[in-house]
Short mmCIF file of N, CA and C in Angstrom, two decimals:
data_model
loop_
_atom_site.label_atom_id
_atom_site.label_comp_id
_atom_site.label_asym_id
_atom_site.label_seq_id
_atom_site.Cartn_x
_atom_site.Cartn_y
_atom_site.Cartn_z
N UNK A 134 -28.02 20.36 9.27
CA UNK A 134 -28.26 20.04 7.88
C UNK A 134 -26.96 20.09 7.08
N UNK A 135 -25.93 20.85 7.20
CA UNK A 135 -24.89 20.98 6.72
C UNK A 135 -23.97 20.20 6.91
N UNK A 136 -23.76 19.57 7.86
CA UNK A 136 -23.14 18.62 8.79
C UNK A 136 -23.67 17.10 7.75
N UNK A 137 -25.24 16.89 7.13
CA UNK A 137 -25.07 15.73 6.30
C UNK A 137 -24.79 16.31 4.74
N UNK A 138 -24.74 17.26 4.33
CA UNK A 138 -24.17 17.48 2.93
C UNK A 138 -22.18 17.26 2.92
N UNK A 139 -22.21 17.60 4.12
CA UNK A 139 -20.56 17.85 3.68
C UNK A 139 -19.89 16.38 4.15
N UNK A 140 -20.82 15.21 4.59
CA UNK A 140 -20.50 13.93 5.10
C UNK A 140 -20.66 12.67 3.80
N UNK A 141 -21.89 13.40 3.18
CA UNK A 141 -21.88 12.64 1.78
C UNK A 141 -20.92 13.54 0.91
N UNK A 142 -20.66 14.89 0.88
CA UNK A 142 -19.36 15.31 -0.40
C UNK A 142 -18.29 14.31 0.25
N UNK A 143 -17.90 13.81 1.51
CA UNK A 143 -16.88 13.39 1.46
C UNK A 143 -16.65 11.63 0.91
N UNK A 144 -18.03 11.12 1.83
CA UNK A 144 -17.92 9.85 1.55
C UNK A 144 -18.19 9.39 -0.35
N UNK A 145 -19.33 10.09 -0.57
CA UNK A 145 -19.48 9.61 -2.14
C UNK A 145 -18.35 10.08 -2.99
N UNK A 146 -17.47 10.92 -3.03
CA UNK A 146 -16.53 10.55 -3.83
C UNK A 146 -15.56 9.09 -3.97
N UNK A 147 -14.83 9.75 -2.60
CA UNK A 147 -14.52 8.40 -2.20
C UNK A 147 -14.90 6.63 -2.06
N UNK A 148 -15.83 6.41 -1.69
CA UNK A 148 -16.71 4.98 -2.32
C UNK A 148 -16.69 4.69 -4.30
N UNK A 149 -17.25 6.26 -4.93
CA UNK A 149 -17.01 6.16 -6.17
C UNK A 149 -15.40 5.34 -6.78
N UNK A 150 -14.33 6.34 -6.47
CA UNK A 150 -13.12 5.95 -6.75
C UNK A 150 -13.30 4.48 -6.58
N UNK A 151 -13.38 3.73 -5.32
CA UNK A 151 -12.98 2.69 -5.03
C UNK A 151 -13.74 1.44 -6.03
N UNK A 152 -14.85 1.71 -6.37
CA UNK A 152 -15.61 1.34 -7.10
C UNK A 152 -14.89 1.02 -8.88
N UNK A 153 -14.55 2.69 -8.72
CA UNK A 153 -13.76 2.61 -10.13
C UNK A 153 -12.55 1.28 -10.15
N UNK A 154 -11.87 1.47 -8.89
CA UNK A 154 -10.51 0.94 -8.72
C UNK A 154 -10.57 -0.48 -8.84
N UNK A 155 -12.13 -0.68 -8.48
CA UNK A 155 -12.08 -2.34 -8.20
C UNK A 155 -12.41 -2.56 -9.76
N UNK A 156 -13.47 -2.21 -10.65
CA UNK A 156 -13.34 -2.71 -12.07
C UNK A 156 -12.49 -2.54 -12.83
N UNK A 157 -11.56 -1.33 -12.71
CA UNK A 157 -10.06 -1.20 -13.19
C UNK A 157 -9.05 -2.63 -13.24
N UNK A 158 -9.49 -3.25 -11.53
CA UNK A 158 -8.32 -4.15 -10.88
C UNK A 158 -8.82 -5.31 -11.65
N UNK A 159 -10.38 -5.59 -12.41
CA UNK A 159 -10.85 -6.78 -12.40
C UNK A 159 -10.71 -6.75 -13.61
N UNK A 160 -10.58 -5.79 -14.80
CA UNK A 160 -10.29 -5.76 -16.44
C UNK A 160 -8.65 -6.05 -16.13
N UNK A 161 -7.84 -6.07 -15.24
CA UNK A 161 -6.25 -6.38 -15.45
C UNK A 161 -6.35 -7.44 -14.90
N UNK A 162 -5.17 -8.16 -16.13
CA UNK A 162 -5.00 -9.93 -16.06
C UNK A 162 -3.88 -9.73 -15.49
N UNK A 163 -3.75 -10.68 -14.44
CA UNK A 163 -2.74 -10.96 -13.48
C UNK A 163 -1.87 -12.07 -13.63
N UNK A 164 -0.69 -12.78 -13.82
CA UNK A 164 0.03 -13.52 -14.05
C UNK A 164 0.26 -14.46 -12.45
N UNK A 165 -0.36 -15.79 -12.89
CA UNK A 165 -0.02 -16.49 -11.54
C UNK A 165 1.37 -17.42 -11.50
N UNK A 166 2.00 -17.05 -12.58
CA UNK A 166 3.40 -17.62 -12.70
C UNK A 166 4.48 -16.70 -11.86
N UNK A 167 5.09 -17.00 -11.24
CA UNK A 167 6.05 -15.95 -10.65
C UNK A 167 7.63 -16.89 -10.29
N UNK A 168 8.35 -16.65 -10.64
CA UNK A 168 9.84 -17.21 -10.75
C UNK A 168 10.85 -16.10 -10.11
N UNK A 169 11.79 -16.34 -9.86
CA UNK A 169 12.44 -15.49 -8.71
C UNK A 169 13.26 -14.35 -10.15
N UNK A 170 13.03 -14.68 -11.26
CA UNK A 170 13.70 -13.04 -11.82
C UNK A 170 12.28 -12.71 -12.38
N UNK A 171 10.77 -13.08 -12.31
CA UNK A 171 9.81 -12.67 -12.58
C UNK A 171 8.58 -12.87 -11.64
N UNK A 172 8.66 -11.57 -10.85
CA UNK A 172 7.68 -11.74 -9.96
C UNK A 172 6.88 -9.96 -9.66
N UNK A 173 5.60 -9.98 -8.58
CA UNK A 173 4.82 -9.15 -8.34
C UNK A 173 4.96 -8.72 -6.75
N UNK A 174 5.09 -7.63 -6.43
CA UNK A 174 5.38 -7.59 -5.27
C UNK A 174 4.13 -7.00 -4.60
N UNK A 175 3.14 -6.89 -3.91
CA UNK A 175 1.72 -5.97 -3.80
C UNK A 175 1.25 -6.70 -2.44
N UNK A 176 0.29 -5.78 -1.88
CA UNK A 176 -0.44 -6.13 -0.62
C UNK A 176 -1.01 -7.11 -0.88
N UNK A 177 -1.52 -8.19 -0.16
CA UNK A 177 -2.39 -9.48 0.42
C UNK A 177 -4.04 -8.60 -0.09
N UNK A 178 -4.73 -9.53 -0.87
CA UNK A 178 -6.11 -8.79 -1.27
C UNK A 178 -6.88 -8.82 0.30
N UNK A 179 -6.45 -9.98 1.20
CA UNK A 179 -7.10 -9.51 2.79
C UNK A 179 -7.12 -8.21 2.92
N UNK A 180 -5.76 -7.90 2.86
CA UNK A 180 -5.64 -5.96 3.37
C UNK A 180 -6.73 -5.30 2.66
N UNK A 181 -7.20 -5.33 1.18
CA UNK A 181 -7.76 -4.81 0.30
C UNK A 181 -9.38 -5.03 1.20
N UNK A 182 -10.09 -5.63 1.56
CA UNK A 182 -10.96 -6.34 2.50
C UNK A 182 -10.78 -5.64 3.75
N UNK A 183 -9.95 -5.31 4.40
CA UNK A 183 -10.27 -5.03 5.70
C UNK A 183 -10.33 -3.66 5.57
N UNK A 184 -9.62 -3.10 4.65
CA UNK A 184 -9.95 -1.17 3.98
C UNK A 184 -11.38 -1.18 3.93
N UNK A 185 -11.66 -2.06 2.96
CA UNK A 185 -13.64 -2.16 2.39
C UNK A 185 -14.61 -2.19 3.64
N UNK A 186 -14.09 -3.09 4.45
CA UNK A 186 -14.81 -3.54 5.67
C UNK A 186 -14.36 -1.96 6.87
N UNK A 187 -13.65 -1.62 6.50
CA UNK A 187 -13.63 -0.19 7.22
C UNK A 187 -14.42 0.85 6.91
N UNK A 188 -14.41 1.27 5.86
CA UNK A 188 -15.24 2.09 4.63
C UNK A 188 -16.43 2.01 5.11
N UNK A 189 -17.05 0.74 4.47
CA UNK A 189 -18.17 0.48 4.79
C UNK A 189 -18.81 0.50 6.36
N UNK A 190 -18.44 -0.28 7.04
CA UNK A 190 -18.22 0.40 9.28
C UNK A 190 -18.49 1.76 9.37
N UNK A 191 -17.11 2.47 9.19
CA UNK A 191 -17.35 3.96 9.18
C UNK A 191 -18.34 4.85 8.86
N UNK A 192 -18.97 4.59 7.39
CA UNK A 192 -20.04 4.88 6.43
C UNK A 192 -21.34 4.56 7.09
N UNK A 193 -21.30 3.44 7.45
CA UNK A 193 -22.57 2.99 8.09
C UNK A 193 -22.81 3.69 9.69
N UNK A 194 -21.85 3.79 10.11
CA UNK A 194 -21.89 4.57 11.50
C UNK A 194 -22.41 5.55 11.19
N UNK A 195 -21.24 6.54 10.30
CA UNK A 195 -21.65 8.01 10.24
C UNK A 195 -23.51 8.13 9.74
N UNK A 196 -23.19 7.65 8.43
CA UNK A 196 -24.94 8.00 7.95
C UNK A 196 -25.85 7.63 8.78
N UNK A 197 -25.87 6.03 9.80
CA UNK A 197 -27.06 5.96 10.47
C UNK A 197 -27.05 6.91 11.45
N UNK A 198 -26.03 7.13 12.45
CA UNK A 198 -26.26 8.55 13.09
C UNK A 198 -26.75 9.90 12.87
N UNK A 199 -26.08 10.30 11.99
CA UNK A 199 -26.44 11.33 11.33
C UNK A 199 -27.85 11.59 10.34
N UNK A 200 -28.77 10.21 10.03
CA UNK A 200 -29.83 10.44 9.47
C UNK A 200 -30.78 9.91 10.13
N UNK A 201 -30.46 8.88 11.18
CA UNK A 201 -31.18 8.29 11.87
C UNK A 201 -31.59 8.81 13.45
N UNK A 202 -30.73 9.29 14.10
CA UNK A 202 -30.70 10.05 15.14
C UNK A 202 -31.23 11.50 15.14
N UNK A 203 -32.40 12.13 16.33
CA UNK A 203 -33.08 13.03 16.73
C UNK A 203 -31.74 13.96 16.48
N UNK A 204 -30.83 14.17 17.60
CA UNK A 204 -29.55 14.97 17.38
C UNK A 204 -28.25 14.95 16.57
N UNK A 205 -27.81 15.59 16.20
CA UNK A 205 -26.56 15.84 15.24
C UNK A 205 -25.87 15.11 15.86
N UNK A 206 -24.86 14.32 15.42
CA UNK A 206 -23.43 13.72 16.55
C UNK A 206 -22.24 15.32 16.65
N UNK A 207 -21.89 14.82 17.55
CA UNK A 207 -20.76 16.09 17.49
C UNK A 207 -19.74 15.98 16.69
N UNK A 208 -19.07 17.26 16.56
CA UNK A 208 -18.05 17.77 15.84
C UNK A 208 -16.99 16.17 15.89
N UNK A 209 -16.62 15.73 16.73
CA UNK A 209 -15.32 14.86 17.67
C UNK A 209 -16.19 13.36 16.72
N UNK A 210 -17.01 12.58 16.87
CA UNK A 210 -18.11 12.17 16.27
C UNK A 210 -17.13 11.98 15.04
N UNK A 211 -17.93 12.37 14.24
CA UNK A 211 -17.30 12.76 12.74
C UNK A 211 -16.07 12.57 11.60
N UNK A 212 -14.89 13.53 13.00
CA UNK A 212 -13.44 13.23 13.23
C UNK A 212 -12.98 12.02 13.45
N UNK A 213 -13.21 11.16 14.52
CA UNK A 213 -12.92 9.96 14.81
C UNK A 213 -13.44 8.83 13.79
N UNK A 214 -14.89 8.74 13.27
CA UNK A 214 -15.25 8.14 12.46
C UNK A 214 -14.71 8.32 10.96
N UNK A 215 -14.20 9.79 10.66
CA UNK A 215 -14.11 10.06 9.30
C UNK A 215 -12.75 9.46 8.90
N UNK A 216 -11.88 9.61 10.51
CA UNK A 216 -10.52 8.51 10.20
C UNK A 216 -10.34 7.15 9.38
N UNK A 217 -11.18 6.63 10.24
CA UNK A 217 -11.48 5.34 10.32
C UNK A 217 -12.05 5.12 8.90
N UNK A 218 -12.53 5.78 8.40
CA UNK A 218 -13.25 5.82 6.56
C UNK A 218 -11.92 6.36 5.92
N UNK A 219 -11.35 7.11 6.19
CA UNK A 219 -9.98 7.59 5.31
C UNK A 219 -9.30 6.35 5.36
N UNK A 220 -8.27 5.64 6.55
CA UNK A 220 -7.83 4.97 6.65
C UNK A 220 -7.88 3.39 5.59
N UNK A 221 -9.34 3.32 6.12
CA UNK A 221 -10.04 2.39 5.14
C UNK A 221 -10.08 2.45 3.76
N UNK A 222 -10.41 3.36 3.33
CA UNK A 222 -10.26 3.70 1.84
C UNK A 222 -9.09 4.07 1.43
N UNK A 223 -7.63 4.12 2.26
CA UNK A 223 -6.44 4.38 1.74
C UNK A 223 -5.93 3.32 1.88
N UNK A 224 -6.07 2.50 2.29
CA UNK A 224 -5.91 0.78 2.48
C UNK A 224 -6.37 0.03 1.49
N UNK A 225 -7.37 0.08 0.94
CA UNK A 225 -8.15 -0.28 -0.08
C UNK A 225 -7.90 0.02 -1.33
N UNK A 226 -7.15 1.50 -1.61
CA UNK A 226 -6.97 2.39 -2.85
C UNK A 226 -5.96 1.98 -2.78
N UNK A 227 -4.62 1.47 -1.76
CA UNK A 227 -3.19 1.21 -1.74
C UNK A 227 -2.89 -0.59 -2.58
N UNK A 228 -3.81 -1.17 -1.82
CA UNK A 228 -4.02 -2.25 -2.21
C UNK A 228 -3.91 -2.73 -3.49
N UNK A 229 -5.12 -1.63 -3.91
CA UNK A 229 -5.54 -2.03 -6.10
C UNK A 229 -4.30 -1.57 -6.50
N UNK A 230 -3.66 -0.01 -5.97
CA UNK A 230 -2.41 0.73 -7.00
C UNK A 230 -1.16 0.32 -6.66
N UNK A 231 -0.92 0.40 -5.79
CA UNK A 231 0.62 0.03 -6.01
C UNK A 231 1.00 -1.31 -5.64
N UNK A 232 2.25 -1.93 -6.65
CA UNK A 232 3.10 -2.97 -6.97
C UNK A 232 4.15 -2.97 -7.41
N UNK A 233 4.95 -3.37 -7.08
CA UNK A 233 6.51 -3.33 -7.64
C UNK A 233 6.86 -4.72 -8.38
N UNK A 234 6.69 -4.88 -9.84
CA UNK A 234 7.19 -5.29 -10.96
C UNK A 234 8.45 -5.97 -10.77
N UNK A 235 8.85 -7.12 -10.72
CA UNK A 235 10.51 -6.95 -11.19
C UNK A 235 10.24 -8.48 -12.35
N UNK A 236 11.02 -8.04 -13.21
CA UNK A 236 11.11 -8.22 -14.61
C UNK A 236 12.19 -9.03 -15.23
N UNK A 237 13.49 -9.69 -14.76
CA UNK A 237 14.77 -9.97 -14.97
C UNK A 237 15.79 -8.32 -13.86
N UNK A 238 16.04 -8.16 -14.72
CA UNK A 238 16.84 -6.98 -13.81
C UNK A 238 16.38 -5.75 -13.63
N UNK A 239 14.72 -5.38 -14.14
CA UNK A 239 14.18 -4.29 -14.77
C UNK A 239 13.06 -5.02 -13.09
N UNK A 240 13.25 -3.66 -12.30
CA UNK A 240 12.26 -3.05 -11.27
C UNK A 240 11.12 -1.78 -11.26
N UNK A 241 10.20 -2.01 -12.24
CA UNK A 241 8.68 -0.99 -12.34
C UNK A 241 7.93 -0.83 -11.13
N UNK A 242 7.96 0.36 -10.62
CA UNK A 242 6.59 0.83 -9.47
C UNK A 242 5.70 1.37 -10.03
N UNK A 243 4.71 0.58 -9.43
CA UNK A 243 3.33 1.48 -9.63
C UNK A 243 2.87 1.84 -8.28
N UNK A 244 2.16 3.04 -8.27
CA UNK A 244 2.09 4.24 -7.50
C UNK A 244 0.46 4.91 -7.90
N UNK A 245 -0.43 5.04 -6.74
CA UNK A 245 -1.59 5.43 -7.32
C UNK A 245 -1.81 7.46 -7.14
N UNK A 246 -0.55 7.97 -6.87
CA UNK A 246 -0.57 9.29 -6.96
C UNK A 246 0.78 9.48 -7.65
N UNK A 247 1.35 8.80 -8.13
CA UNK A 247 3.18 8.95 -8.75
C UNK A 247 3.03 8.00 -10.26
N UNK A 248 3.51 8.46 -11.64
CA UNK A 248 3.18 7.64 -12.32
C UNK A 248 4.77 6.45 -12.35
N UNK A 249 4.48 5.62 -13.22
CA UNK A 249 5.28 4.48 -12.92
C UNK A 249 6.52 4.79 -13.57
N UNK A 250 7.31 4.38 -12.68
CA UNK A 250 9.12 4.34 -12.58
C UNK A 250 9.64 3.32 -12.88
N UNK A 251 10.67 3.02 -13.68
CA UNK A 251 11.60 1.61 -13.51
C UNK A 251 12.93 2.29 -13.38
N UNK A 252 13.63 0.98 -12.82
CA UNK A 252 15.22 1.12 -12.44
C UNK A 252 15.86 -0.31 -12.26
N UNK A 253 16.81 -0.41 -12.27
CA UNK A 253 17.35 -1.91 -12.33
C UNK A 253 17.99 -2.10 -10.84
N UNK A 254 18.70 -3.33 -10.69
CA UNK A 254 19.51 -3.33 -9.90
C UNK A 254 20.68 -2.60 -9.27
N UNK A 255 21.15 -2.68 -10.28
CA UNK A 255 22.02 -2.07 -11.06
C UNK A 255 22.28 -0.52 -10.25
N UNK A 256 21.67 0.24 -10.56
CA UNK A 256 20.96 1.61 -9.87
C UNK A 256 20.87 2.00 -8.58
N UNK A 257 20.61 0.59 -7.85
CA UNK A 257 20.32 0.77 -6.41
C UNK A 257 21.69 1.65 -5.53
N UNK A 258 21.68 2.53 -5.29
CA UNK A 258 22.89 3.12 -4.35
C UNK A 258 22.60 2.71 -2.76
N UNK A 259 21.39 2.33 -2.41
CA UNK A 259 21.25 2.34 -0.92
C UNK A 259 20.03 1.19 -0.75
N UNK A 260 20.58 0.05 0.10
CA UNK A 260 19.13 -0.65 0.27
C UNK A 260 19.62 -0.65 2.20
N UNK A 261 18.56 -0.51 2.63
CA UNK A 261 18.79 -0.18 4.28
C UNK A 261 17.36 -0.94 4.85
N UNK A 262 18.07 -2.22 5.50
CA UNK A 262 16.77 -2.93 5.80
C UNK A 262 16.50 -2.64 7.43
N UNK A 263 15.35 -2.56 7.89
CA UNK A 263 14.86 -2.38 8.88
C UNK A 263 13.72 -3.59 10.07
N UNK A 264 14.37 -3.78 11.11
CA UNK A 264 13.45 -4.87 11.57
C UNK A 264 12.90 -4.21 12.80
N UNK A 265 11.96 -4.16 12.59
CA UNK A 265 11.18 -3.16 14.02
C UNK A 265 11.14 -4.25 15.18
N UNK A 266 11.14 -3.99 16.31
CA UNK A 266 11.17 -4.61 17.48
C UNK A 266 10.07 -5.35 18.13
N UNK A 267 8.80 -6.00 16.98
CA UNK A 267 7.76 -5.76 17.79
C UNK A 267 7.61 -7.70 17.94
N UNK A 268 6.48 -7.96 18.06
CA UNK A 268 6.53 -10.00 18.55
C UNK A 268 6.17 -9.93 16.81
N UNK A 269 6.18 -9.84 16.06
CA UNK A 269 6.23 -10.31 14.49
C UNK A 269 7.67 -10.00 13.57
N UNK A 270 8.34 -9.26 14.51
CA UNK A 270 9.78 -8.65 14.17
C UNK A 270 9.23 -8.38 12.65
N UNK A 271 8.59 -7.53 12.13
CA UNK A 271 7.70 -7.02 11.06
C UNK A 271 9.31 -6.02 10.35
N UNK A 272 9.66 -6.58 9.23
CA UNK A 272 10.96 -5.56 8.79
C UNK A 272 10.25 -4.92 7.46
N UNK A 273 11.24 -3.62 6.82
CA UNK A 273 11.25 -3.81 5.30
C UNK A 273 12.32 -2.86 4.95
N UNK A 274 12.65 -2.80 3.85
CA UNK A 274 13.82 -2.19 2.73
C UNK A 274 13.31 -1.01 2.16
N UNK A 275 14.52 0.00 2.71
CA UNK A 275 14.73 1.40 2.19
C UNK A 275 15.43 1.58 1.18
N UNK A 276 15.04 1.54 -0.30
CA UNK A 276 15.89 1.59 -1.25
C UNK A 276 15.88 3.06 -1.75
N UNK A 277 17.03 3.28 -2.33
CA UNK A 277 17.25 4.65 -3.08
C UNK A 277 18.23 4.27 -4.30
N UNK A 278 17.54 5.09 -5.09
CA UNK A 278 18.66 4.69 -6.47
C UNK A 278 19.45 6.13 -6.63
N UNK A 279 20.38 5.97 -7.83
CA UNK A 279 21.40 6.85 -8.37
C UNK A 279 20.17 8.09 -8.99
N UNK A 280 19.17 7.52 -9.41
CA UNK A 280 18.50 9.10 -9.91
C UNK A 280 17.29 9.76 -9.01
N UNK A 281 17.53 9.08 -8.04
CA UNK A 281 17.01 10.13 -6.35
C UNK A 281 15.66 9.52 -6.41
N UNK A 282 15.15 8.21 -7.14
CA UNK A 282 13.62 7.59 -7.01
C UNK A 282 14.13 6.80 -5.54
N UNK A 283 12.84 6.83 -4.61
CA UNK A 283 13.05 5.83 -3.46
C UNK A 283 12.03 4.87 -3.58
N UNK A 284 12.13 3.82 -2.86
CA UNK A 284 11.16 2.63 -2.90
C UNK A 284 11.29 2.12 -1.21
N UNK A 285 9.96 1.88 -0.47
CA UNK A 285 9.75 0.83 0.76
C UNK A 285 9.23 -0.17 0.22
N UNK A 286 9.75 -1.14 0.62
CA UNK A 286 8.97 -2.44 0.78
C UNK A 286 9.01 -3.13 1.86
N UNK A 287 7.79 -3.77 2.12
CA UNK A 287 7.65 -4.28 3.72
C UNK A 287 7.20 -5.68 3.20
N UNK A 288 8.11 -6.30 4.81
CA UNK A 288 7.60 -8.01 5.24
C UNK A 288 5.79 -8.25 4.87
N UNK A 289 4.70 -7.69 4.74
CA UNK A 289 3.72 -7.39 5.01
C UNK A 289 2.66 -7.75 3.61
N UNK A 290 3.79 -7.22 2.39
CA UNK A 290 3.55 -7.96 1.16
C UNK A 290 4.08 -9.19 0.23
N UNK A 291 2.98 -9.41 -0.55
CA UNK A 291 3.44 -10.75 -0.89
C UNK A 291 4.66 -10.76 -1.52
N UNK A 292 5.60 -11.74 -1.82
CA UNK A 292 6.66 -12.19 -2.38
C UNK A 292 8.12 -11.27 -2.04
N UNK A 293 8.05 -10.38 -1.25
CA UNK A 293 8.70 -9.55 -0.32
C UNK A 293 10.72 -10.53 0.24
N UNK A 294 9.83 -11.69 0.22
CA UNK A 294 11.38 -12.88 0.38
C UNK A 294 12.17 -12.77 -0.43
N UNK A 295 11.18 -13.13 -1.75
CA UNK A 295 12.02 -13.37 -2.90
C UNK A 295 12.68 -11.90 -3.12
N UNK A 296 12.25 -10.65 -3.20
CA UNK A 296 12.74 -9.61 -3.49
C UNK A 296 13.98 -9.44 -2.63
N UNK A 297 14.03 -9.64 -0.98
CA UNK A 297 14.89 -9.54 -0.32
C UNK A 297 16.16 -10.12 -0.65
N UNK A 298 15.83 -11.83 -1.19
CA UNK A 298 16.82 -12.51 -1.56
C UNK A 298 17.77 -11.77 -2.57
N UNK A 299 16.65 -11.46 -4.12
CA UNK A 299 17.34 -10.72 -5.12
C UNK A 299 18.70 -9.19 -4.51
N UNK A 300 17.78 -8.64 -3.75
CA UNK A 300 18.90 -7.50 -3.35
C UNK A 300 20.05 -7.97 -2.56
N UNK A 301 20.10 -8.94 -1.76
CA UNK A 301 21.46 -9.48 -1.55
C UNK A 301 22.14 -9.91 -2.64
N UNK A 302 21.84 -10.89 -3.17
CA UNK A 302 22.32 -11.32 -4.53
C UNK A 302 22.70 -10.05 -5.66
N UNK A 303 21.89 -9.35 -6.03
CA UNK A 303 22.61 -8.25 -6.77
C UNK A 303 22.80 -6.91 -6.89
N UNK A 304 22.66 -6.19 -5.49
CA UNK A 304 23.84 -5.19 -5.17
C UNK A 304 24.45 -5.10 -4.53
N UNK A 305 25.45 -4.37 -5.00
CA UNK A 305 27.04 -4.34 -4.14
C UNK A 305 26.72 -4.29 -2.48
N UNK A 306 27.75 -5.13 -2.00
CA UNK A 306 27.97 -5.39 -0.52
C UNK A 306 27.89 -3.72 -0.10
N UNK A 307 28.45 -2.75 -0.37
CA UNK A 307 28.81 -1.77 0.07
C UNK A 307 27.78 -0.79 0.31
N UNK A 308 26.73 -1.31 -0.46
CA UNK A 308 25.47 -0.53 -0.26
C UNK A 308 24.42 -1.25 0.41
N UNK A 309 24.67 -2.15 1.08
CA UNK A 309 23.72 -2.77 1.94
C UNK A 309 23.42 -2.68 3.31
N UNK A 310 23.17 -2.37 3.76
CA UNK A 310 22.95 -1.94 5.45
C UNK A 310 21.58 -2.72 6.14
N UNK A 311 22.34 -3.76 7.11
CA UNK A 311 21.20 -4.22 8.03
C UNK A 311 21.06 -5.97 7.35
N UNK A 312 22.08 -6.07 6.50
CA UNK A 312 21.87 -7.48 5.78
C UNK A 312 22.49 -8.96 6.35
N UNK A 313 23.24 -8.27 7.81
CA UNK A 313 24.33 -8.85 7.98
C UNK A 313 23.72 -10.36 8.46
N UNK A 314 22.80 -10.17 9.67
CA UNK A 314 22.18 -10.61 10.39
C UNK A 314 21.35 -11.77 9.46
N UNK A 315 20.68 -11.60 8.81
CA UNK A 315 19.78 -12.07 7.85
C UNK A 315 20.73 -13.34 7.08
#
């Protein structure tokens, strides 16, 4: 019996939030103009979808087992499934919150546990790009600025080119690492 109270404290919060997150995402007007000194940098709403479609999988596993089934599932059960619902719903929650802004020379993050930062070009002390080895050669940029804020951005989100382009173009050669190739 305890085993389904502490499966709904976990899942009904969580579903709640997301709920919140999505009418949050649907009262903000989005700009479909984007020009290379004014653009949005954020996950593919697919990703946002395959979090939901996890959530929901997971959710549906756990509860029909657990309310539908003669025996308890085990401890391991639970664990493995409750991943798969975290995962999902941090995929989903990543999706709606964070985006990286760039503005003319003015770079804003939004962050759904960090409140929002800007910094310019200007600022950047370290951009260190990374191309992992895999058949999508999947890369992204380790930035660090002069007042110790860091930023990733990955191949993975939208307009990610154009951003790449901008950081060649305007910071110093000397702080670039991994650009050579490119």
């Amino acid at each position: 019996m305890y085993i389904k109270i502490i499966v709904s404290a976990i899942c009904l919060p969580i579903c709640m939030s997301l709920v919140f997150s999505l009418i949050q995402q649907a009262k903000t007007t989005t700009e479909d103009r984007s020009s290379d000194d004014n653009f949005t940098i954020k996950l593919s709403p697919v990703m946002f979808v395959v979090g939901v479609l996890g959530v929901v999988m997971a959710t549906a596993v756990m509860l029909g087992f657990t309310f539908l089934s003669n025996e308890t599932p085990h401890l391991i059960f639970y664990i493995i499934f409750g991943s798969f619902f975290l995962l999902g719903a941090y995929l989903a929650i990543r999706t709606l919150t964070f985006k990286v802004v760039v503005k003319g020379d003015q770079i804003t993050v939004y962050s759904a546990l960090k409140k929002p930062y800007t910094f310019t070009f200007s600022e950047i002390v370290s951009a260190v790009r990374h191309v992992k080895p895999n058949q999508l050669k999947t890369e992204y940029i380790d930035i660090k600025t002069a007042n110790g804020k860091k930023l990733t951005v990955g191949s993975v989100e939208e307009e990610y080119e154009r951003f790449s382009k901008r950081i060649r173009a305007e910071v110093s050669k000397q702080y670039l690492v991994g650009f050579k190739k490119y």
